Protein backbone atom coordinates (compact mmCIF):
# COMPACT_ATOMS: atom_id res chain seq x y z
CA UNK A 1 0.00 0.00 0.00
CA UNK A 2 1.21 3.48 -0.76
CA UNK A 3 2.45 5.80 1.93
CA UNK A 4 -0.20 8.19 3.21
CA UNK A 5 -3.17 5.90 2.91
CA UNK A 6 -5.29 4.59 5.74
CA UNK A 7 -4.97 0.93 6.54
CA UNK A 8 -8.21 -0.23 5.06
CA UNK A 9 -8.25 -3.63 3.44
CA UNK A 10 -11.60 -4.34 1.92
CA UNK A 11 -12.31 -7.81 0.68
CA UNK A 12 -15.16 -8.55 -1.65
CA UNK A 13 -16.70 -11.96 -1.25
CA UNK A 14 -19.13 -13.25 -3.85
CA UNK A 15 -19.23 -12.27 -6.73
CA UNK A 16 -34.49 23.15 7.84
CA UNK A 17 -32.11 22.51 5.34
CA UNK A 18 -28.91 24.52 5.32
CA UNK A 19 -28.84 26.87 2.33
CA UNK A 20 -25.08 26.88 2.37
CA UNK A 21 -25.06 23.10 2.27
CA UNK A 22 -27.13 22.49 -0.83
CA UNK A 23 -30.80 22.31 -1.54
CA UNK A 24 -33.22 19.76 -0.17
CA UNK A 25 -35.98 17.96 -2.01
CA UNK A 26 -39.19 16.31 -0.95
CA UNK A 27 -41.33 13.67 -2.56
CA UNK A 28 -44.38 14.81 -0.59
CA UNK A 29 -46.50 17.94 -0.49
CA UNK A 30 -44.56 19.36 2.42
CA UNK A 31 -40.95 19.28 3.56
CA UNK A 32 -41.58 16.74 6.30
CA UNK A 33 -43.75 14.41 4.26
CA UNK A 34 -46.70 12.48 5.63
CA UNK A 35 -46.69 10.07 8.53
CA UNK A 36 -47.84 7.21 6.31
CA UNK A 37 -44.91 7.41 3.93
CA UNK A 38 -41.34 6.30 4.55
CA UNK A 39 -38.97 9.24 4.93
CA UNK A 40 -35.46 8.89 3.56
CA UNK A 41 -32.61 11.31 4.12
CA UNK A 42 -29.51 11.47 1.89
CA UNK A 43 -26.34 13.46 2.61
CA UNK A 44 -24.02 14.01 -0.35
CA UNK A 45 -20.39 15.03 0.33
CA UNK A 46 -19.64 18.07 -1.86
CA UNK A 47 -19.93 19.50 -5.35
CA UNK A 48 -16.25 20.36 -5.93
CA UNK A 49 -14.36 17.06 -5.89
CA UNK A 50 -16.48 15.58 -8.68
CA UNK A 51 -19.40 16.79 -10.78
CA UNK A 52 -21.15 13.45 -10.30
CA UNK A 53 -22.73 14.22 -6.92
CA UNK A 54 -24.98 17.01 -8.16
CA UNK A 55 -25.12 16.20 -11.87
CA UNK A 56 -25.82 12.48 -11.54
CA UNK A 57 -26.46 11.18 -8.03
CA UNK A 58 -28.93 13.82 -6.87
CA UNK A 59 -31.26 13.64 -9.92
CA UNK A 60 -31.04 9.86 -10.11
CA UNK A 61 -31.84 9.37 -6.43
CA UNK A 62 -34.63 11.93 -6.70
CA UNK A 63 -36.18 10.04 -9.63
CA UNK A 64 -35.88 6.70 -7.84
CA UNK A 65 -37.52 8.00 -4.66
CA UNK A 66 -40.31 9.67 -6.61
CA UNK A 67 -40.96 6.45 -8.49
CA UNK A 68 -41.15 4.58 -5.17
CA UNK A 69 -43.61 7.14 -3.79
CA UNK A 70 -41.61 7.99 -0.66
CA UNK A 71 -40.75 11.29 1.00
CA UNK A 72 -37.09 12.24 0.76
CA UNK A 73 -34.64 14.95 1.66
CA UNK A 74 -31.35 15.19 -0.26
CA UNK A 75 -28.76 17.68 0.96
CA UNK A 76 -25.12 18.37 0.23
CA UNK A 77 -22.61 19.05 3.02
CA UNK A 78 -20.29 20.89 0.59
CA UNK A 79 -17.20 19.42 2.21
CA UNK A 80 -18.05 20.82 5.66
CA UNK A 81 -17.83 18.20 8.42
CA UNK A 82 -19.78 20.30 10.92
CA UNK A 83 -22.52 20.92 8.36
CA UNK A 84 -22.59 17.19 7.62
CA UNK A 85 -23.35 16.44 11.26
CA UNK A 86 -25.88 19.26 11.53
CA UNK A 87 -27.76 18.07 8.46
CA UNK A 88 -27.86 14.54 9.90
CA UNK A 89 -29.19 15.83 13.23
CA UNK A 90 -31.92 17.78 11.45
CA UNK A 91 -32.94 14.80 9.33
CA UNK A 92 -33.12 12.53 12.39
CA UNK A 93 -35.15 15.17 14.26
CA UNK A 94 -37.55 15.42 11.31
CA UNK A 95 -38.17 11.69 11.57
CA UNK A 96 -36.39 10.03 8.66
CA UNK A 97 -36.71 6.26 8.76
CA UNK A 98 -33.53 5.71 6.77
CA UNK A 99 -30.36 7.79 6.49
CA UNK A 100 -28.08 7.38 3.47
CA UNK A 101 -24.65 9.01 3.66
CA UNK A 102 -21.56 9.56 1.53
CA UNK A 103 -19.07 10.25 4.29
CA UNK A 104 -16.49 13.04 4.21
CA UNK A 105 -14.25 10.87 6.35
CA UNK A 106 -14.81 7.78 8.45
CA UNK A 107 -14.68 9.64 11.78
CA UNK A 108 -17.48 12.04 10.90
CA UNK A 109 -19.43 9.31 9.17
CA UNK A 110 -19.18 6.97 12.15
CA UNK A 111 -20.49 9.63 14.54
CA UNK A 112 -23.51 10.26 12.30
CA UNK A 113 -24.22 6.56 11.75
CA UNK A 114 -23.94 5.73 15.44
CA UNK A 115 -26.33 8.54 16.39
CA UNK A 116 -28.82 7.42 13.77
CA UNK A 117 -28.62 3.85 15.03
CA UNK A 118 -29.21 4.98 18.61
CA UNK A 119 -32.38 6.73 17.41
CA UNK A 120 -33.65 3.65 15.60
CA UNK A 121 -32.88 5.03 12.13
CA UNK A 122 -31.71 2.51 9.54
CA UNK A 123 -28.50 3.44 7.69
CA UNK A 124 -26.78 2.89 4.35
CA UNK A 125 -23.23 3.79 3.31
CA UNK A 126 -23.47 5.12 -0.24
CA UNK A 127 -20.40 4.84 -2.49
CA UNK A 128 -17.92 5.11 0.41
CA UNK A 129 -17.63 2.61 3.24
CA UNK A 130 -17.40 4.22 6.69
CA UNK A 131 -14.60 2.39 8.50
CA UNK A 132 -15.63 1.47 12.03
CA UNK A 133 -19.18 2.54 11.20
CA UNK A 134 -22.49 0.82 11.74
CA UNK A 135 -24.30 1.09 8.40
CA UNK A 136 -26.55 -1.87 7.70
CA UNK A 137 -25.75 -1.86 4.00
CA UNK A 138 -23.09 -0.57 1.64
CA UNK A 139 -23.79 0.25 -2.02
CA UNK A 140 -20.92 1.07 -4.36
CA UNK A 141 -18.76 -0.28 -7.15
CA UNK A 142 -15.96 -2.79 -6.88
CA UNK A 143 -13.45 -0.07 -6.11
CA UNK A 144 -10.35 -2.25 -6.26
CA UNK A 145 -11.50 -3.20 -9.76
CA UNK A 146 -11.81 0.53 -10.57
CA UNK A 147 -8.16 1.02 -9.65
CA UNK A 148 -7.12 -2.05 -11.62
CA UNK A 149 -8.80 -0.63 -14.73
CA UNK A 150 -6.91 2.63 -14.20
CA UNK A 151 -3.57 0.85 -13.90
CA UNK A 152 -4.27 -1.31 -16.93
CA UNK A 153 -5.51 1.74 -18.84
CA UNK A 154 -2.34 3.69 -18.19
CA UNK A 155 -0.35 0.64 -19.29
CA UNK A 156 -2.33 0.38 -22.52
CA UNK A 157 -1.80 4.04 -23.35
CA UNK A 158 1.92 3.90 -22.57
CA UNK A 159 2.24 0.82 -24.77
CA UNK A 160 0.32 2.54 -27.59
CA UNK A 161 2.81 5.43 -27.35
CA UNK A 162 5.70 2.94 -27.31
CA UNK A 163 7.02 4.58 -24.16
CA UNK A 164 10.31 3.18 -22.88
CA UNK A 165 10.86 3.08 -19.13
CA UNK A 166 8.40 5.94 -18.49
CA UNK A 167 8.50 7.75 -15.18
CA UNK A 168 5.01 7.37 -13.69
CA UNK A 169 3.59 9.90 -11.24
CA UNK A 170 0.64 9.03 -9.02
CA UNK A 171 -1.99 11.56 -7.91
CA UNK A 172 -3.93 9.58 -5.35
CA UNK A 173 -7.31 10.50 -3.91
CA UNK A 174 -7.96 11.80 -0.41
CA UNK A 175 -6.14 9.89 2.34
CA UNK A 176 -9.32 10.04 4.47
CA UNK A 177 -11.46 8.32 1.81
CA UNK A 178 -11.46 4.52 2.03
CA UNK A 179 -12.32 4.37 -1.67
CA UNK A 180 -9.05 6.12 -2.50
CA UNK A 181 -7.23 3.40 -0.61
CA UNK A 182 -9.05 0.72 -2.60
CA UNK A 183 -8.40 2.47 -5.93
CA UNK A 184 -4.70 2.58 -5.05
CA UNK A 185 -4.68 -1.10 -4.12
CA UNK A 186 -6.09 -1.81 -7.55
CA UNK A 187 -3.74 0.30 -9.65
CA UNK A 188 -0.66 -0.42 -7.58
CA UNK A 189 -1.37 -4.10 -8.06
CA UNK A 190 -0.78 -3.40 -11.76
CA UNK A 191 2.00 -0.81 -11.50
CA UNK A 192 4.19 -2.20 -8.70
CA UNK A 193 5.35 -5.27 -10.66
CA UNK A 194 6.29 -2.96 -13.55
CA UNK A 195 8.31 -0.77 -11.17
CA UNK A 196 10.02 -3.85 -9.77
CA UNK A 197 10.88 -5.21 -13.23
CA UNK A 198 12.18 -1.84 -14.41
CA UNK A 199 9.59 -1.57 -17.19
CA UNK A 200 8.36 1.64 -15.52
CA UNK A 201 10.20 4.03 -13.23
CA UNK A 202 8.42 4.94 -10.02
CA UNK A 203 8.01 8.71 -9.92
CA UNK A 204 6.43 11.19 -7.49
CA UNK A 205 3.54 9.77 -5.51
CA UNK A 206 1.20 11.91 -3.40
CA UNK A 207 -2.33 11.92 -2.04
CA UNK A 208 -4.58 14.92 -2.65
CA UNK A 209 -6.39 16.10 0.52
CA UNK A 210 -10.19 16.07 0.15
CA UNK A 211 -9.86 15.33 -3.58
CA UNK A 212 -9.29 19.08 -3.99
CA UNK A 213 -8.60 19.86 -7.64
CA UNK A 214 -6.85 23.15 -6.93
CA UNK A 215 -4.45 21.42 -4.54
CA UNK A 216 -3.96 18.68 -7.12
CA UNK A 217 -2.76 21.27 -9.63
CA UNK A 218 -0.27 22.67 -7.14
CA UNK A 219 0.93 19.21 -6.17
CA UNK A 220 1.39 18.11 -9.77
CA UNK A 221 3.21 21.30 -10.68
CA UNK A 222 5.66 20.53 -7.87
CA UNK A 223 5.94 16.95 -9.13
CA UNK A 224 6.78 18.12 -12.64
CA UNK A 225 9.31 20.61 -11.32
CA UNK A 226 11.08 17.92 -9.31
CA UNK A 227 10.83 15.38 -12.13
CA UNK A 228 10.48 17.12 -15.53
CA UNK A 229 10.55 13.83 -17.45
CA UNK A 230 7.30 12.41 -16.05
CA UNK A 231 5.95 10.17 -18.80
CA UNK A 232 2.62 9.02 -17.36
CA UNK A 233 0.16 10.13 -14.68
CA UNK A 234 -2.08 7.83 -12.69
CA UNK A 235 -4.72 10.34 -11.56
CA UNK A 236 -7.40 8.82 -9.35
CA UNK A 237 -10.34 10.73 -10.88
CA UNK A 238 -11.19 13.09 -13.73
CA UNK A 239 -10.89 16.20 -11.57
CA UNK A 240 -7.35 15.35 -10.49
CA UNK A 241 -6.56 14.31 -14.04
CA UNK A 242 -7.76 17.63 -15.43
CA UNK A 243 -5.62 19.47 -12.86
CA UNK A 244 -2.57 17.56 -14.13
CA UNK A 245 -3.54 18.19 -17.76
CA UNK A 246 -3.76 21.94 -17.10
CA UNK A 247 -0.17 21.90 -15.81
CA UNK A 248 0.99 19.76 -18.74
CA UNK A 249 -0.74 22.15 -21.15
CA UNK A 250 1.07 25.09 -19.59
CA UNK A 251 4.30 23.22 -20.25
CA UNK A 252 3.24 22.28 -23.81
CA UNK A 253 3.18 18.59 -22.93
CA UNK A 254 -0.54 17.83 -22.96
CA UNK A 255 -1.29 14.90 -25.22
CA UNK A 256 2.27 13.67 -24.86
CA UNK A 257 1.83 12.29 -21.33
CA UNK A 258 -1.05 9.83 -20.79
CA UNK A 259 -3.28 10.72 -17.83
CA UNK A 260 -5.97 8.51 -16.28
CA UNK A 261 -9.23 9.46 -14.59
CA UNK A 262 -12.50 8.21 -13.16
CA UNK A 263 -16.20 9.15 -13.13
CA UNK A 264 -16.69 9.72 -16.89
CA UNK A 265 -17.43 13.41 -16.35
CA UNK A 266 -18.13 15.66 -19.34
CA UNK A 267 -14.77 17.33 -18.80
CA UNK A 268 -12.97 14.00 -18.58
CA UNK A 269 -14.64 12.66 -21.71
CA UNK A 270 -13.81 15.86 -23.60
CA UNK A 271 -10.18 15.52 -22.50
CA UNK A 272 -10.20 11.96 -23.84
CA UNK A 273 -11.68 13.01 -27.18
CA UNK A 274 -9.04 15.76 -27.44
CA UNK A 275 -6.25 13.28 -26.74
CA UNK A 276 -5.19 14.94 -23.49
CA UNK A 277 -6.52 12.17 -21.22
CA UNK A 278 -5.79 8.51 -21.73
CA UNK A 279 -8.94 6.99 -20.21
CA UNK A 280 -11.55 7.24 -17.48
CA UNK A 281 -13.60 4.71 -15.54
CA UNK A 282 -17.35 4.77 -16.06
CA UNK A 283 -19.46 3.82 -13.10
CA UNK A 284 -23.12 3.53 -14.05
CA UNK A 285 -24.38 5.68 -11.19
CA UNK A 286 -28.00 4.92 -12.08
CA UNK A 287 -27.46 1.31 -11.01
CA UNK A 288 -25.90 2.49 -7.75
CA UNK A 289 -28.68 5.01 -7.10
CA UNK A 290 -31.46 2.56 -7.95
CA UNK A 291 -29.97 -0.15 -5.73
CA UNK A 292 -29.66 2.33 -2.87
CA UNK A 293 -33.23 3.56 -3.28
CA UNK A 294 -34.52 0.01 -3.35
CA UNK A 295 -32.63 -0.88 -0.17
CA UNK A 296 -33.70 2.36 1.57
CA UNK A 297 -37.37 1.90 0.75
CA UNK A 298 -37.22 -1.71 1.89
CA UNK A 299 -35.52 -0.76 5.16
CA UNK A 300 -38.13 1.93 5.80
CA UNK A 301 -40.80 -0.74 5.43
CA UNK A 302 -38.97 -3.21 7.66
CA UNK A 303 -37.86 -5.42 4.79
CA UNK A 304 -34.52 -7.14 4.29
CA UNK A 305 -32.67 -6.02 1.17
CA UNK A 306 -31.07 -8.11 -1.56
CA UNK A 307 -27.29 -7.90 -1.84
CA UNK A 308 -24.63 -9.49 -4.04
CA UNK A 309 -21.48 -9.16 -1.94
CA UNK A 310 -19.98 -8.85 1.51
CA UNK A 311 -17.35 -6.21 2.28
CA UNK A 312 -15.07 -6.44 5.31
CA UNK A 313 -14.55 -3.40 7.53
CA UNK A 314 -11.16 -3.97 9.20
CA UNK A 315 -11.62 -1.19 11.76
CA UNK A 316 -15.09 -2.29 12.81
CA UNK A 317 -14.05 -5.93 12.50
CA UNK A 318 -17.32 -6.78 10.81
CA UNK A 319 -18.67 -7.83 7.43
CA UNK A 320 -21.13 -5.48 5.74
CA UNK A 321 -23.80 -6.71 3.34
CA UNK A 322 -23.24 -4.89 0.06
CA UNK A 323 -24.39 -4.28 -3.47
CA UNK A 324 -21.37 -3.80 -5.72
CA UNK A 325 -21.68 -2.80 -9.37
CA UNK A 326 -19.11 -3.36 -12.13
CA UNK A 327 -17.00 -0.46 -13.50
CA UNK A 328 -16.06 -0.05 -17.19
CA UNK A 329 -12.90 1.43 -18.76
CA UNK A 330 -13.57 4.20 -21.28
CA UNK A 331 -11.19 5.20 -24.09
CA UNK A 332 -11.75 7.33 -27.20
CA UNK A 333 -13.38 4.50 -29.12
CA UNK A 334 -16.08 3.84 -26.52
CA UNK A 335 -16.84 7.32 -25.22
CA UNK A 336 -20.01 6.88 -27.26
CA UNK A 337 -21.15 4.14 -24.86
CA UNK A 338 -21.39 6.61 -21.97
CA UNK A 339 -23.66 8.84 -24.06
CA UNK A 340 -25.71 5.89 -25.31
CA UNK A 341 -26.24 4.85 -21.69
CA UNK A 342 -27.73 8.26 -20.92
CA UNK A 343 -25.11 9.18 -18.33
CA UNK A 344 -23.87 12.17 -20.36
CA UNK A 345 -25.82 13.93 -23.11
CA UNK A 346 -24.47 14.60 -26.58
CA UNK A 347 -25.55 18.24 -26.18
CA UNK A 348 -23.32 18.67 -23.13
CA UNK A 349 -20.38 16.69 -24.49
CA UNK A 350 -20.22 17.68 -28.14
CA UNK A 351 -19.92 21.45 -27.84
CA UNK A 352 -17.61 23.73 -29.83
CA UNK A 353 -14.41 22.05 -30.93
CA UNK A 354 -15.62 18.70 -29.54
CA UNK A 355 -18.45 18.43 -32.10
CA UNK A 356 -16.13 17.20 -34.86
CA UNK A 357 -14.42 14.81 -32.46
CA UNK A 358 -17.78 13.39 -31.39
CA UNK A 359 -18.59 12.75 -35.05
CA UNK A 360 -15.20 11.15 -35.61
CA UNK A 361 -15.60 8.78 -32.69
CA UNK A 362 -19.24 7.86 -33.35
CA UNK A 363 -20.98 9.73 -30.54
CA UNK A 364 -24.69 9.86 -31.37
Coordinates of C-alpha atoms in Angstrom, one line a residue:
X1 CA 0.0 0.0 0.0
X2 CA 1.2 3.5 -0.8
X3 CA 2.4 5.8 1.9
X4 CA -0.2 8.2 3.2
X5 CA -3.2 5.9 2.9
X6 CA -5.3 4.6 5.7
X7 CA -5.0 0.9 6.5
X8 CA -8.2 -0.2 5.1
X9 CA -8.3 -3.6 3.4
X10 CA -11.6 -4.3 1.9
X11 CA -12.3 -7.8 0.7
X12 CA -15.2 -8.5 -1.6
X13 CA -16.7 -12.0 -1.3
X14 CA -19.1 -13.3 -3.8
X15 CA -19.2 -12.3 -6.7
X16 CA -34.5 23.1 7.8
X17 CA -32.1 22.5 5.3
X18 CA -28.9 24.5 5.3
X19 CA -28.8 26.9 2.3
X20 CA -25.1 26.9 2.4
X21 CA -25.1 23.1 2.3
X22 CA -27.1 22.5 -0.8
X23 CA -30.8 22.3 -1.5
X24 CA -33.2 19.8 -0.2
X25 CA -36.0 18.0 -2.0
X26 CA -39.2 16.3 -1.0
X27 CA -41.3 13.7 -2.6
X28 CA -44.4 14.8 -0.6
X29 CA -46.5 17.9 -0.5
X30 CA -44.6 19.4 2.4
X31 CA -40.9 19.3 3.6
X32 CA -41.6 16.7 6.3
X33 CA -43.8 14.4 4.3
X34 CA -46.7 12.5 5.6
X35 CA -46.7 10.1 8.5
X36 CA -47.8 7.2 6.3
X37 CA -44.9 7.4 3.9
X38 CA -41.3 6.3 4.5
X39 CA -39.0 9.2 4.9
X40 CA -35.5 8.9 3.6
X41 CA -32.6 11.3 4.1
X42 CA -29.5 11.5 1.9
X43 CA -26.3 13.5 2.6
X44 CA -24.0 14.0 -0.4
X45 CA -20.4 15.0 0.3
X46 CA -19.6 18.1 -1.9
X47 CA -19.9 19.5 -5.3
X48 CA -16.3 20.4 -5.9
X49 CA -14.4 17.1 -5.9
X50 CA -16.5 15.6 -8.7
X51 CA -19.4 16.8 -10.8
X52 CA -21.2 13.5 -10.3
X53 CA -22.7 14.2 -6.9
X54 CA -25.0 17.0 -8.2
X55 CA -25.1 16.2 -11.9
X56 CA -25.8 12.5 -11.5
X57 CA -26.5 11.2 -8.0
X58 CA -28.9 13.8 -6.9
X59 CA -31.3 13.6 -9.9
X60 CA -31.0 9.9 -10.1
X61 CA -31.8 9.4 -6.4
X62 CA -34.6 11.9 -6.7
X63 CA -36.2 10.0 -9.6
X64 CA -35.9 6.7 -7.8
X65 CA -37.5 8.0 -4.7
X66 CA -40.3 9.7 -6.6
X67 CA -41.0 6.4 -8.5
X68 CA -41.1 4.6 -5.2
X69 CA -43.6 7.1 -3.8
X70 CA -41.6 8.0 -0.7
X71 CA -40.7 11.3 1.0
X72 CA -37.1 12.2 0.8
X73 CA -34.6 15.0 1.7
X74 CA -31.4 15.2 -0.3
X75 CA -28.8 17.7 1.0
X76 CA -25.1 18.4 0.2
X77 CA -22.6 19.1 3.0
X78 CA -20.3 20.9 0.6
X79 CA -17.2 19.4 2.2
X80 CA -18.0 20.8 5.7
X81 CA -17.8 18.2 8.4
X82 CA -19.8 20.3 10.9
X83 CA -22.5 20.9 8.4
X84 CA -22.6 17.2 7.6
X85 CA -23.3 16.4 11.3
X86 CA -25.9 19.3 11.5
X87 CA -27.8 18.1 8.5
X88 CA -27.9 14.5 9.9
X89 CA -29.2 15.8 13.2
X90 CA -31.9 17.8 11.5
X91 CA -32.9 14.8 9.3
X92 CA -33.1 12.5 12.4
X93 CA -35.2 15.2 14.3
X94 CA -37.5 15.4 11.3
X95 CA -38.2 11.7 11.6
X96 CA -36.4 10.0 8.7
X97 CA -36.7 6.3 8.8
X98 CA -33.5 5.7 6.8
X99 CA -30.4 7.8 6.5
X100 CA -28.1 7.4 3.5
X101 CA -24.6 9.0 3.7
X102 CA -21.6 9.6 1.5
X103 CA -19.1 10.3 4.3
X104 CA -16.5 13.0 4.2
X105 CA -14.3 10.9 6.3
X106 CA -14.8 7.8 8.5
X107 CA -14.7 9.6 11.8
X108 CA -17.5 12.0 10.9
X109 CA -19.4 9.3 9.2
X110 CA -19.2 7.0 12.2
X111 CA -20.5 9.6 14.5
X112 CA -23.5 10.3 12.3
X113 CA -24.2 6.6 11.7
X114 CA -23.9 5.7 15.4
X115 CA -26.3 8.5 16.4
X116 CA -28.8 7.4 13.8
X117 CA -28.6 3.8 15.0
X118 CA -29.2 5.0 18.6
X119 CA -32.4 6.7 17.4
X120 CA -33.6 3.7 15.6
X121 CA -32.9 5.0 12.1
X122 CA -31.7 2.5 9.5
X123 CA -28.5 3.4 7.7
X124 CA -26.8 2.9 4.3
X125 CA -23.2 3.8 3.3
X126 CA -23.5 5.1 -0.2
X127 CA -20.4 4.8 -2.5
X128 CA -17.9 5.1 0.4
X129 CA -17.6 2.6 3.2
X130 CA -17.4 4.2 6.7
X131 CA -14.6 2.4 8.5
X132 CA -15.6 1.5 12.0
X133 CA -19.2 2.5 11.2
X134 CA -22.5 0.8 11.7
X135 CA -24.3 1.1 8.4
X136 CA -26.6 -1.9 7.7
X137 CA -25.8 -1.9 4.0
X138 CA -23.1 -0.6 1.6
X139 CA -23.8 0.2 -2.0
X140 CA -20.9 1.1 -4.4
X141 CA -18.8 -0.3 -7.1
X142 CA -16.0 -2.8 -6.9
X143 CA -13.4 -0.1 -6.1
X144 CA -10.4 -2.2 -6.3
X145 CA -11.5 -3.2 -9.8
X146 CA -11.8 0.5 -10.6
X147 CA -8.2 1.0 -9.6
X148 CA -7.1 -2.1 -11.6
X149 CA -8.8 -0.6 -14.7
X150 CA -6.9 2.6 -14.2
X151 CA -3.6 0.9 -13.9
X152 CA -4.3 -1.3 -16.9
X153 CA -5.5 1.7 -18.8
X154 CA -2.3 3.7 -18.2
X155 CA -0.3 0.6 -19.3
X156 CA -2.3 0.4 -22.5
X157 CA -1.8 4.0 -23.3
X158 CA 1.9 3.9 -22.6
X159 CA 2.2 0.8 -24.8
X160 CA 0.3 2.5 -27.6
X161 CA 2.8 5.4 -27.3
X162 CA 5.7 2.9 -27.3
X163 CA 7.0 4.6 -24.2
X164 CA 10.3 3.2 -22.9
X165 CA 10.9 3.1 -19.1
X166 CA 8.4 5.9 -18.5
X167 CA 8.5 7.8 -15.2
X168 CA 5.0 7.4 -13.7
X169 CA 3.6 9.9 -11.2
X170 CA 0.6 9.0 -9.0
X171 CA -2.0 11.6 -7.9
X172 CA -3.9 9.6 -5.3
X173 CA -7.3 10.5 -3.9
X174 CA -8.0 11.8 -0.4
X175 CA -6.1 9.9 2.3
X176 CA -9.3 10.0 4.5
X177 CA -11.5 8.3 1.8
X178 CA -11.5 4.5 2.0
X179 CA -12.3 4.4 -1.7
X180 CA -9.1 6.1 -2.5
X181 CA -7.2 3.4 -0.6
X182 CA -9.0 0.7 -2.6
X183 CA -8.4 2.5 -5.9
X184 CA -4.7 2.6 -5.0
X185 CA -4.7 -1.1 -4.1
X186 CA -6.1 -1.8 -7.6
X187 CA -3.7 0.3 -9.6
X188 CA -0.7 -0.4 -7.6
X189 CA -1.4 -4.1 -8.1
X190 CA -0.8 -3.4 -11.8
X191 CA 2.0 -0.8 -11.5
X192 CA 4.2 -2.2 -8.7
X193 CA 5.3 -5.3 -10.7
X194 CA 6.3 -3.0 -13.5
X195 CA 8.3 -0.8 -11.2
X196 CA 10.0 -3.9 -9.8
X197 CA 10.9 -5.2 -13.2
X198 CA 12.2 -1.8 -14.4
X199 CA 9.6 -1.6 -17.2
X200 CA 8.4 1.6 -15.5
X201 CA 10.2 4.0 -13.2
X202 CA 8.4 4.9 -10.0
X203 CA 8.0 8.7 -9.9
X204 CA 6.4 11.2 -7.5
X205 CA 3.5 9.8 -5.5
X206 CA 1.2 11.9 -3.4
X207 CA -2.3 11.9 -2.0
X208 CA -4.6 14.9 -2.6
X209 CA -6.4 16.1 0.5
X210 CA -10.2 16.1 0.1
X211 CA -9.9 15.3 -3.6
X212 CA -9.3 19.1 -4.0
X213 CA -8.6 19.9 -7.6
X214 CA -6.8 23.2 -6.9
X215 CA -4.5 21.4 -4.5
X216 CA -4.0 18.7 -7.1
X217 CA -2.8 21.3 -9.6
X218 CA -0.3 22.7 -7.1
X219 CA 0.9 19.2 -6.2
X220 CA 1.4 18.1 -9.8
X221 CA 3.2 21.3 -10.7
X222 CA 5.7 20.5 -7.9
X223 CA 5.9 17.0 -9.1
X224 CA 6.8 18.1 -12.6
X225 CA 9.3 20.6 -11.3
X226 CA 11.1 17.9 -9.3
X227 CA 10.8 15.4 -12.1
X228 CA 10.5 17.1 -15.5
X229 CA 10.6 13.8 -17.5
X230 CA 7.3 12.4 -16.1
X231 CA 6.0 10.2 -18.8
X232 CA 2.6 9.0 -17.4
X233 CA 0.2 10.1 -14.7
X234 CA -2.1 7.8 -12.7
X235 CA -4.7 10.3 -11.6
X236 CA -7.4 8.8 -9.3
X237 CA -10.3 10.7 -10.9
X238 CA -11.2 13.1 -13.7
X239 CA -10.9 16.2 -11.6
X240 CA -7.4 15.3 -10.5
X241 CA -6.6 14.3 -14.0
X242 CA -7.8 17.6 -15.4
X243 CA -5.6 19.5 -12.9
X244 CA -2.6 17.6 -14.1
X245 CA -3.5 18.2 -17.8
X246 CA -3.8 21.9 -17.1
X247 CA -0.2 21.9 -15.8
X248 CA 1.0 19.8 -18.7
X249 CA -0.7 22.1 -21.1
X250 CA 1.1 25.1 -19.6
X251 CA 4.3 23.2 -20.2
X252 CA 3.2 22.3 -23.8
X253 CA 3.2 18.6 -22.9
X254 CA -0.5 17.8 -23.0
X255 CA -1.3 14.9 -25.2
X256 CA 2.3 13.7 -24.9
X257 CA 1.8 12.3 -21.3
X258 CA -1.1 9.8 -20.8
X259 CA -3.3 10.7 -17.8
X260 CA -6.0 8.5 -16.3
X261 CA -9.2 9.5 -14.6
X262 CA -12.5 8.2 -13.2
X263 CA -16.2 9.2 -13.1
X264 CA -16.7 9.7 -16.9
X265 CA -17.4 13.4 -16.4
X266 CA -18.1 15.7 -19.3
X267 CA -14.8 17.3 -18.8
X268 CA -13.0 14.0 -18.6
X269 CA -14.6 12.7 -21.7
X270 CA -13.8 15.9 -23.6
X271 CA -10.2 15.5 -22.5
X272 CA -10.2 12.0 -23.8
X273 CA -11.7 13.0 -27.2
X274 CA -9.0 15.8 -27.4
X275 CA -6.2 13.3 -26.7
X276 CA -5.2 14.9 -23.5
X277 CA -6.5 12.2 -21.2
X278 CA -5.8 8.5 -21.7
X279 CA -8.9 7.0 -20.2
X280 CA -11.6 7.2 -17.5
X281 CA -13.6 4.7 -15.5
X282 CA -17.4 4.8 -16.1
X283 CA -19.5 3.8 -13.1
X284 CA -23.1 3.5 -14.0
X285 CA -24.4 5.7 -11.2
X286 CA -28.0 4.9 -12.1
X287 CA -27.5 1.3 -11.0
X288 CA -25.9 2.5 -7.8
X289 CA -28.7 5.0 -7.1
X290 CA -31.5 2.6 -8.0
X291 CA -30.0 -0.2 -5.7
X292 CA -29.7 2.3 -2.9
X293 CA -33.2 3.6 -3.3
X294 CA -34.5 0.0 -3.3
X295 CA -32.6 -0.9 -0.2
X296 CA -33.7 2.4 1.6
X297 CA -37.4 1.9 0.8
X298 CA -37.2 -1.7 1.9
X299 CA -35.5 -0.8 5.2
X300 CA -38.1 1.9 5.8
X301 CA -40.8 -0.7 5.4
X302 CA -39.0 -3.2 7.7
X303 CA -37.9 -5.4 4.8
X304 CA -34.5 -7.1 4.3
X305 CA -32.7 -6.0 1.2
X306 CA -31.1 -8.1 -1.6
X307 CA -27.3 -7.9 -1.8
X308 CA -24.6 -9.5 -4.0
X309 CA -21.5 -9.2 -1.9
X310 CA -20.0 -8.8 1.5
X311 CA -17.4 -6.2 2.3
X312 CA -15.1 -6.4 5.3
X313 CA -14.6 -3.4 7.5
X314 CA -11.2 -4.0 9.2
X315 CA -11.6 -1.2 11.8
X316 CA -15.1 -2.3 12.8
X317 CA -14.1 -5.9 12.5
X318 CA -17.3 -6.8 10.8
X319 CA -18.7 -7.8 7.4
X320 CA -21.1 -5.5 5.7
X321 CA -23.8 -6.7 3.3
X322 CA -23.2 -4.9 0.1
X323 CA -24.4 -4.3 -3.5
X324 CA -21.4 -3.8 -5.7
X325 CA -21.7 -2.8 -9.4
X326 CA -19.1 -3.4 -12.1
X327 CA -17.0 -0.5 -13.5
X328 CA -16.1 -0.1 -17.2
X329 CA -12.9 1.4 -18.8
X330 CA -13.6 4.2 -21.3
X331 CA -11.2 5.2 -24.1
X332 CA -11.7 7.3 -27.2
X333 CA -13.4 4.5 -29.1
X334 CA -16.1 3.8 -26.5
X335 CA -16.8 7.3 -25.2
X336 CA -20.0 6.9 -27.3
X337 CA -21.2 4.1 -24.9
X338 CA -21.4 6.6 -22.0
X339 CA -23.7 8.8 -24.1
X340 CA -25.7 5.9 -25.3
X341 CA -26.2 4.8 -21.7
X342 CA -27.7 8.3 -20.9
X343 CA -25.1 9.2 -18.3
X344 CA -23.9 12.2 -20.4
X345 CA -25.8 13.9 -23.1
X346 CA -24.5 14.6 -26.6
X347 CA -25.6 18.2 -26.2
X348 CA -23.3 18.7 -23.1
X349 CA -20.4 16.7 -24.5
X350 CA -20.2 17.7 -28.1
X351 CA -19.9 21.4 -27.8
X352 CA -17.6 23.7 -29.8
X353 CA -14.4 22.0 -30.9
X354 CA -15.6 18.7 -29.5
X355 CA -18.5 18.4 -32.1
X356 CA -16.1 17.2 -34.9
X357 CA -14.4 14.8 -32.5
X358 CA -17.8 13.4 -31.4
X359 CA -18.6 12.7 -35.0
X360 CA -15.2 11.2 -35.6
X361 CA -15.6 8.8 -32.7
X362 CA -19.2 7.9 -33.3
X363 CA -21.0 9.7 -30.5
X364 CA -24.7 9.9 -31.4

